Every structure is written in C-alpha cells, then in structure tokens.
Tab-separated table of N, CA, C and O in Angstrom:
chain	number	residue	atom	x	y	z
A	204	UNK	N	-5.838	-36.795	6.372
A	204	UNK	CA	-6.243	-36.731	4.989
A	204	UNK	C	-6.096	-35.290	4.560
A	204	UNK	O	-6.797	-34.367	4.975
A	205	UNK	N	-5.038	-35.186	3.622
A	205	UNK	CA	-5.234	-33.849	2.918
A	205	UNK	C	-6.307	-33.118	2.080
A	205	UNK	O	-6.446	-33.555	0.938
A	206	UNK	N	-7.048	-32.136	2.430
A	206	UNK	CA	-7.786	-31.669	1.519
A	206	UNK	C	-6.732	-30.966	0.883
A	206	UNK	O	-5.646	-30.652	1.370
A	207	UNK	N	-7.280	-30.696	-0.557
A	207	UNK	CA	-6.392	-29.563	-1.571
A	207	UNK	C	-7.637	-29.205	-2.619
A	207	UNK	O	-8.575	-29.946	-2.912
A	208	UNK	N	-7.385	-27.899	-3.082
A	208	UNK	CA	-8.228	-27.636	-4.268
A	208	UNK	C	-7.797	-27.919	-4.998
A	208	UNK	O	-6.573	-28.038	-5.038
A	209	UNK	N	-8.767	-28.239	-6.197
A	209	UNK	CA	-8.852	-28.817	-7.606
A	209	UNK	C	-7.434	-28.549	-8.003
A	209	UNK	O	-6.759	-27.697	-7.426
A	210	UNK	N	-7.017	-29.228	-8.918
A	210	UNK	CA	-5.725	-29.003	-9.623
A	210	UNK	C	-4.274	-28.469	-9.002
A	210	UNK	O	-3.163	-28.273	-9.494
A	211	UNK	N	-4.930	-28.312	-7.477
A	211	UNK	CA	-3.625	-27.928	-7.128
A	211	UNK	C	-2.825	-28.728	-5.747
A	211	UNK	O	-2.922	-29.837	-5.221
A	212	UNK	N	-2.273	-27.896	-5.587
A	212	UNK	CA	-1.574	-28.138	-4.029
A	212	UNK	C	-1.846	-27.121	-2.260
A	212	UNK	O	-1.394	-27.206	-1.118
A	213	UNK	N	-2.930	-26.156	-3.067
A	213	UNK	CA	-2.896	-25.349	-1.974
A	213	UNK	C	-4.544	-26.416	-1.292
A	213	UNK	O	-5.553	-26.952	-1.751
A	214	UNK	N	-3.841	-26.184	0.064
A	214	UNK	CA	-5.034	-26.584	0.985
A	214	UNK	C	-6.565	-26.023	1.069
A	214	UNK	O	-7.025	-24.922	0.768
A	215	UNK	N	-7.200	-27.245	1.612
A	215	UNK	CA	-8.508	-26.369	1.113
A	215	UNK	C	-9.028	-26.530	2.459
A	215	UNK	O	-9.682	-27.545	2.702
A	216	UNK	N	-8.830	-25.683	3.350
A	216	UNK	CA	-9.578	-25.630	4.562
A	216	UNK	C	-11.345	-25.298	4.662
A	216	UNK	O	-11.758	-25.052	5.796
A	217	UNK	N	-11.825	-25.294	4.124
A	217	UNK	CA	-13.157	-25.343	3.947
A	217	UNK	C	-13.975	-26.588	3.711
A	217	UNK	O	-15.174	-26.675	3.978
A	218	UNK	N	-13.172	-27.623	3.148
A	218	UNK	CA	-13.801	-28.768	2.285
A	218	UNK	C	-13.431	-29.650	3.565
A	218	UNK	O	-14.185	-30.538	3.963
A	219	UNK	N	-12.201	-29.337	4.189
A	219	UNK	CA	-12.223	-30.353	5.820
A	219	UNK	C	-13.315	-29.741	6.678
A	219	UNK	O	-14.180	-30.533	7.051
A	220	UNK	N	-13.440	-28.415	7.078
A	220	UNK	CA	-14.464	-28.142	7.650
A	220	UNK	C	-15.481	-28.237	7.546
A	220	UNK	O	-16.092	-27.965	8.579
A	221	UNK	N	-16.245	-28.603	6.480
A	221	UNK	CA	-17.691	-28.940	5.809
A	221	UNK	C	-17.730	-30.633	6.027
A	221	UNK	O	-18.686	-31.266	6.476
A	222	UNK	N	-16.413	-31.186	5.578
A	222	UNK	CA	-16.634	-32.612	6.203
A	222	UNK	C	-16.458	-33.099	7.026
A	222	UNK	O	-16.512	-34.328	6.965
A	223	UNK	N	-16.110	-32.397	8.421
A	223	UNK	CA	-16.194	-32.623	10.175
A	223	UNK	C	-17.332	-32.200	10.274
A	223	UNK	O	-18.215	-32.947	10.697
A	224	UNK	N	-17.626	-30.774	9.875
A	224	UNK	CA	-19.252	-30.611	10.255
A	224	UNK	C	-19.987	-31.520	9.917
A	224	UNK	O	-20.845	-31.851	10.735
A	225	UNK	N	-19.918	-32.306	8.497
A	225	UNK	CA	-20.856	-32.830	8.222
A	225	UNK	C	-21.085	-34.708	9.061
A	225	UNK	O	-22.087	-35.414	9.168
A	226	UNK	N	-19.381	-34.960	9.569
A	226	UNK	CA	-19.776	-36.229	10.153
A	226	UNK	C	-20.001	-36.053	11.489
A	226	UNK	O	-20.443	-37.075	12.015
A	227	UNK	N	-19.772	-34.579	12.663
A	227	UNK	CA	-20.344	-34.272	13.651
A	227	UNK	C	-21.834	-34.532	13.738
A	227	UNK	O	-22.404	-35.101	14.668
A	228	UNK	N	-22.564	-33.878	12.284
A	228	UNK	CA	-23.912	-33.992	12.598
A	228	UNK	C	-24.178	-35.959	12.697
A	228	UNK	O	-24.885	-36.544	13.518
A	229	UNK	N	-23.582	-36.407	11.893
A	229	UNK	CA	-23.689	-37.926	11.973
A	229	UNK	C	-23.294	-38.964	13.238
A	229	UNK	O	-23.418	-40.188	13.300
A	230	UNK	N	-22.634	-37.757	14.481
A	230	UNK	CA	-22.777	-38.218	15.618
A	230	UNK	C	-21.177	-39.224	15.891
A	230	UNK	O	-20.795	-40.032	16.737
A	231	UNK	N	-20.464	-38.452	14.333
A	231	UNK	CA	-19.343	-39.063	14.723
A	231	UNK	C	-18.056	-37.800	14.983
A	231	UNK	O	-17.991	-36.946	14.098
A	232	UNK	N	-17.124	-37.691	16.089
A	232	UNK	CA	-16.910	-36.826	17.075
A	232	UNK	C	-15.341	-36.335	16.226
A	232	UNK	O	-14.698	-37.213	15.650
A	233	UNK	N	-15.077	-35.564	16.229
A	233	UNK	CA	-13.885	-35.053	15.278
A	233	UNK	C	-12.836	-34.138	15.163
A	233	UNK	O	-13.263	-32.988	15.074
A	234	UNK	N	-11.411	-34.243	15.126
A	234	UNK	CA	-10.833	-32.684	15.558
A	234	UNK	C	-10.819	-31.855	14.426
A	234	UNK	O	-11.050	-32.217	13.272
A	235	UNK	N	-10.492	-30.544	14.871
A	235	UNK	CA	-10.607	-29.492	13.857
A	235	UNK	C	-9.252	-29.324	13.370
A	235	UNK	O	-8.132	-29.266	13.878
A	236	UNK	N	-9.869	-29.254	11.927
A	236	UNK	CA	-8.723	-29.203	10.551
A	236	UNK	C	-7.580	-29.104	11.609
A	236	UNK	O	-7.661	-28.661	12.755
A	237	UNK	N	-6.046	-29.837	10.690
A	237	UNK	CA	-4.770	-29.022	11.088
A	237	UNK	C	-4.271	-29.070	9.860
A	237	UNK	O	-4.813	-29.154	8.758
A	238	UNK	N	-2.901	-28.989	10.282
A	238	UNK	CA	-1.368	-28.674	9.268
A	238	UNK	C	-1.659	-27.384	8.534
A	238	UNK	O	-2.627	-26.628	8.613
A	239	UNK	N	-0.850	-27.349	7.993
A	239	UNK	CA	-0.954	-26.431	6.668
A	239	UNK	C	-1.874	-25.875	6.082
A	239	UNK	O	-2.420	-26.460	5.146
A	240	UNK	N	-2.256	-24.691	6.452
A	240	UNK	CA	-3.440	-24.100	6.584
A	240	UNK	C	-4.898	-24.134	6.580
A	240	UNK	O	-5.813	-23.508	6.045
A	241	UNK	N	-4.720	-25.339	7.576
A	241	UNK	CA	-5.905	-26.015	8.139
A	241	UNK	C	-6.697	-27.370	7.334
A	241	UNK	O	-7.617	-28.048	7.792
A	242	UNK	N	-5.948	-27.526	5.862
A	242	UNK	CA	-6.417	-28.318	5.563
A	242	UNK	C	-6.552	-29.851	5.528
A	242	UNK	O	-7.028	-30.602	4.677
A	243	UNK	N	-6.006	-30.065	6.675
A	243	UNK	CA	-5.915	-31.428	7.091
A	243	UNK	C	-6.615	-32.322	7.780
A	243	UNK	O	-6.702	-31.954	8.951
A	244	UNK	N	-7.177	-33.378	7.572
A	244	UNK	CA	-8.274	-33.827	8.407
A	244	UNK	C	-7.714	-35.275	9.236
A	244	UNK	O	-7.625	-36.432	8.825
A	245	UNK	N	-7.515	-34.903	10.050
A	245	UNK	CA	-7.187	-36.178	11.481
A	245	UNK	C	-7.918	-36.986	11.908
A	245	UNK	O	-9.049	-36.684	12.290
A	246	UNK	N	-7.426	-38.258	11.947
A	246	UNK	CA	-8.130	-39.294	12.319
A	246	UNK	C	-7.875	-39.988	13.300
A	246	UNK	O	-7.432	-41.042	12.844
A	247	UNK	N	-7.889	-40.034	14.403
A	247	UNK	CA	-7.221	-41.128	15.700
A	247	UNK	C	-8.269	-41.485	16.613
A	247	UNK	O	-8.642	-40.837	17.591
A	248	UNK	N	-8.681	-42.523	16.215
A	248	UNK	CA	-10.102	-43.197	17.182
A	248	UNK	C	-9.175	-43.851	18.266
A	248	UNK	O	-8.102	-44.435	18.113
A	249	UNK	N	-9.887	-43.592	19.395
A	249	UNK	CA	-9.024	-44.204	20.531
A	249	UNK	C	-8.583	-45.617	20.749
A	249	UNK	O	-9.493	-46.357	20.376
A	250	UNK	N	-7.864	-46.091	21.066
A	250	UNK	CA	-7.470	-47.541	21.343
A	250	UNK	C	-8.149	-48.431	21.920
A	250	UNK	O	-7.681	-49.530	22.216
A	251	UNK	N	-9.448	-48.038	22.175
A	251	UNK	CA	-10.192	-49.034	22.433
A	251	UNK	C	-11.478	-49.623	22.062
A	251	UNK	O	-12.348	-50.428	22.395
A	252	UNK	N	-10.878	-48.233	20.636
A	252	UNK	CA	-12.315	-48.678	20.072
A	252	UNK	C	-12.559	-50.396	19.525
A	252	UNK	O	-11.548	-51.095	19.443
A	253	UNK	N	-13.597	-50.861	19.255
A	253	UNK	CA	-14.346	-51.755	19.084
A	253	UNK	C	-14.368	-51.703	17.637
A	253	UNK	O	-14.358	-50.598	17.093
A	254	UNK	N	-14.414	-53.407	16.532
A	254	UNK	CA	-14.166	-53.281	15.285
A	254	UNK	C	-14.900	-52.774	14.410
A	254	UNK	O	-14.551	-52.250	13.352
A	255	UNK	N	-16.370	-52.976	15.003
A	255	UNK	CA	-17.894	-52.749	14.678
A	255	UNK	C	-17.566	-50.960	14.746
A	255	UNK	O	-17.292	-50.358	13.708
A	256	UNK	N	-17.626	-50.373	15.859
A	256	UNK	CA	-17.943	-48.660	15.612
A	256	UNK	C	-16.707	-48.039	15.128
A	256	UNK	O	-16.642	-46.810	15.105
A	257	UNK	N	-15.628	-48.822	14.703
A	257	UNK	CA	-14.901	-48.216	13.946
A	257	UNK	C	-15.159	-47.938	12.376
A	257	UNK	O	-15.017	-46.907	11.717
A	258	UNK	N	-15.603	-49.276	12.008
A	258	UNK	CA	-16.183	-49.424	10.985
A	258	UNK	C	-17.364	-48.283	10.645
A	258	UNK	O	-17.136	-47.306	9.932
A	259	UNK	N	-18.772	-48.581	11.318
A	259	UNK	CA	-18.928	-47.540	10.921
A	259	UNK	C	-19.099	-45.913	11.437
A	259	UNK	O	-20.244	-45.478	11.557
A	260	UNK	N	-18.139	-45.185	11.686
A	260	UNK	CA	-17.721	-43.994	11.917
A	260	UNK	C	-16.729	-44.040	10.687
A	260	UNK	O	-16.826	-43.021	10.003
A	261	UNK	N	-15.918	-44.836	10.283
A	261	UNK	CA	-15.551	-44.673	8.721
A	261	UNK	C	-16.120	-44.522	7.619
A	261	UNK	O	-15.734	-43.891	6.635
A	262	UNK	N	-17.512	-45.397	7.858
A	262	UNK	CA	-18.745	-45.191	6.543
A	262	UNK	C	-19.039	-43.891	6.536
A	262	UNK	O	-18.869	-43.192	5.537
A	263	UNK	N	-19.647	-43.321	7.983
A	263	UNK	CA	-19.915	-41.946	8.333
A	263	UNK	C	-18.818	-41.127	7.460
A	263	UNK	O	-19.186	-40.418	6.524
A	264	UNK	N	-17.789	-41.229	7.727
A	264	UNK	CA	-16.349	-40.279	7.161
A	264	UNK	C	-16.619	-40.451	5.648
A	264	UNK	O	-16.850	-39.507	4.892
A	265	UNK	N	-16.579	-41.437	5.370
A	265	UNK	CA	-16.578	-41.928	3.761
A	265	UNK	C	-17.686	-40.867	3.161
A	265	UNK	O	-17.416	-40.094	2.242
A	266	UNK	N	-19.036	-40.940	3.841
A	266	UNK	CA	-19.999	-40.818	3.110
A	266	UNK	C	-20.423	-39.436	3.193
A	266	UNK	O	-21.309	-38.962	2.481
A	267	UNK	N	-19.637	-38.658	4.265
A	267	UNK	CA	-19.707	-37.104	4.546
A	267	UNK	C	-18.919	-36.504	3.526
A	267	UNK	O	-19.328	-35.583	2.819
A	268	UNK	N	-17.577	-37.117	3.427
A	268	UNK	CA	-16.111	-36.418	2.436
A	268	UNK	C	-17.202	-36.890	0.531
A	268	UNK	O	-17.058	-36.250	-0.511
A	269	UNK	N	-17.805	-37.673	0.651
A	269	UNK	CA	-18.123	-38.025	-0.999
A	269	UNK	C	-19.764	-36.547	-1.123
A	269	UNK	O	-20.136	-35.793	-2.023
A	270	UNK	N	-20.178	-36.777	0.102
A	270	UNK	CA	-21.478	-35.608	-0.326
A	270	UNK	C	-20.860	-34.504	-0.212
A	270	UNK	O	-21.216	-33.771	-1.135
A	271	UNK	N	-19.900	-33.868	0.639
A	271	UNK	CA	-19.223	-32.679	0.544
A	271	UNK	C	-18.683	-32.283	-0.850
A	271	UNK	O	-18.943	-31.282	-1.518
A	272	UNK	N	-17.913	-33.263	-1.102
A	272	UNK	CA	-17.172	-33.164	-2.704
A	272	UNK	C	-18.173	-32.852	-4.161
A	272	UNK	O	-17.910	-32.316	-5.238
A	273	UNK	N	-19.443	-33.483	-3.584
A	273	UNK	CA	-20.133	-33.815	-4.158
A	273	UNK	C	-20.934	-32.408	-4.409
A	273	UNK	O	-21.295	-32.184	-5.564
A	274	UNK	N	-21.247	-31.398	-3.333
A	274	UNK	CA	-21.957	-30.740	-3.244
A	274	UNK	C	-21.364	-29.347	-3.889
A	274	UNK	O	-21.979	-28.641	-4.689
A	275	UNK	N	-20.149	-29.117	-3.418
A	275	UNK	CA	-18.473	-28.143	-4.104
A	275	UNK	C	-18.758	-28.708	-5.302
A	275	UNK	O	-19.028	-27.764	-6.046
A	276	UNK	N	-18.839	-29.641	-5.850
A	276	UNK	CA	-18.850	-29.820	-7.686
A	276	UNK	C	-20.166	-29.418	-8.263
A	276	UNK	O	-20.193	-29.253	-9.483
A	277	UNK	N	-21.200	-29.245	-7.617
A	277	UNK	CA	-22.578	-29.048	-8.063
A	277	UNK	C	-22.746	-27.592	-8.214
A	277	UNK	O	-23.321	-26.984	-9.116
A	278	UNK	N	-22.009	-27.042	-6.941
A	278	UNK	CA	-21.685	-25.874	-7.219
A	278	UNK	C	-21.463	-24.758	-7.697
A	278	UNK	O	-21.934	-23.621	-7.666
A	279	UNK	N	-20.296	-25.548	-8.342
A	279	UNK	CA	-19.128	-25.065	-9.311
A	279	UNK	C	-19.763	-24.902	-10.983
A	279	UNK	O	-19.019	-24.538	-11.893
C-alpha cells in the first residue's frame, strides 16, 4: 500500500510508520516501510495463515491506517 502526501505523489514515510507502529501495538506483526522512500507498506501473511486471523489482522490494518489518517488531519 502506497502512502503519499496529500495532493501529491511524493511518499509519505511517516504515515506508514505511524501505521505499523500503530498495528504492532495491536499485536499485529509487520515489516518496515519499503520502496520509494520508505513509503510503502507490505503485506504478506504467511501461507498458512487461517481465514479467521487473517481477517482480523486486516480489521487491525484497516482500523490503524483510518486513526492514523485520522489523527495527520486533526492535526493539520
């Protein structure tokens, strides 16, 4: 998943890092930013995961990336 800042195209390596930190604390396990200057957020749950904790470690993801976004706009 690409992060990018507002209106643009440049990467926003901060807004992936705030939302790994934030689904680490949720106990869901995560690599650190890549691509293009870090703003990329990777996803590859292992192949054996189960349909149930895939599911939710996605809610987790979902609901970390919407309060992060959320928190950068309150911000602002």
């Amino acid at each position: 998943i690409a992060c990018v800042r507002p209106g643009s195209l440049d990467p926003d390596p901060d807004l992936a890092w705030d939302t790994i930190n934030t689904c680490m604390e949720q106990g869901v396990l995560m690599f650190s930013p890549v691509g293009f200057g870090g703003g990329t957020i990777k996803i590859c749950p292992p192949l054996v995961i189960n349909e149930e904790a895939l599911r939710e470690s996605l809610d987790v993801f979902e609901t970390a990336f919407a309060a992060t976004v959320a928190a950068r706009q309150a911000a602002a």
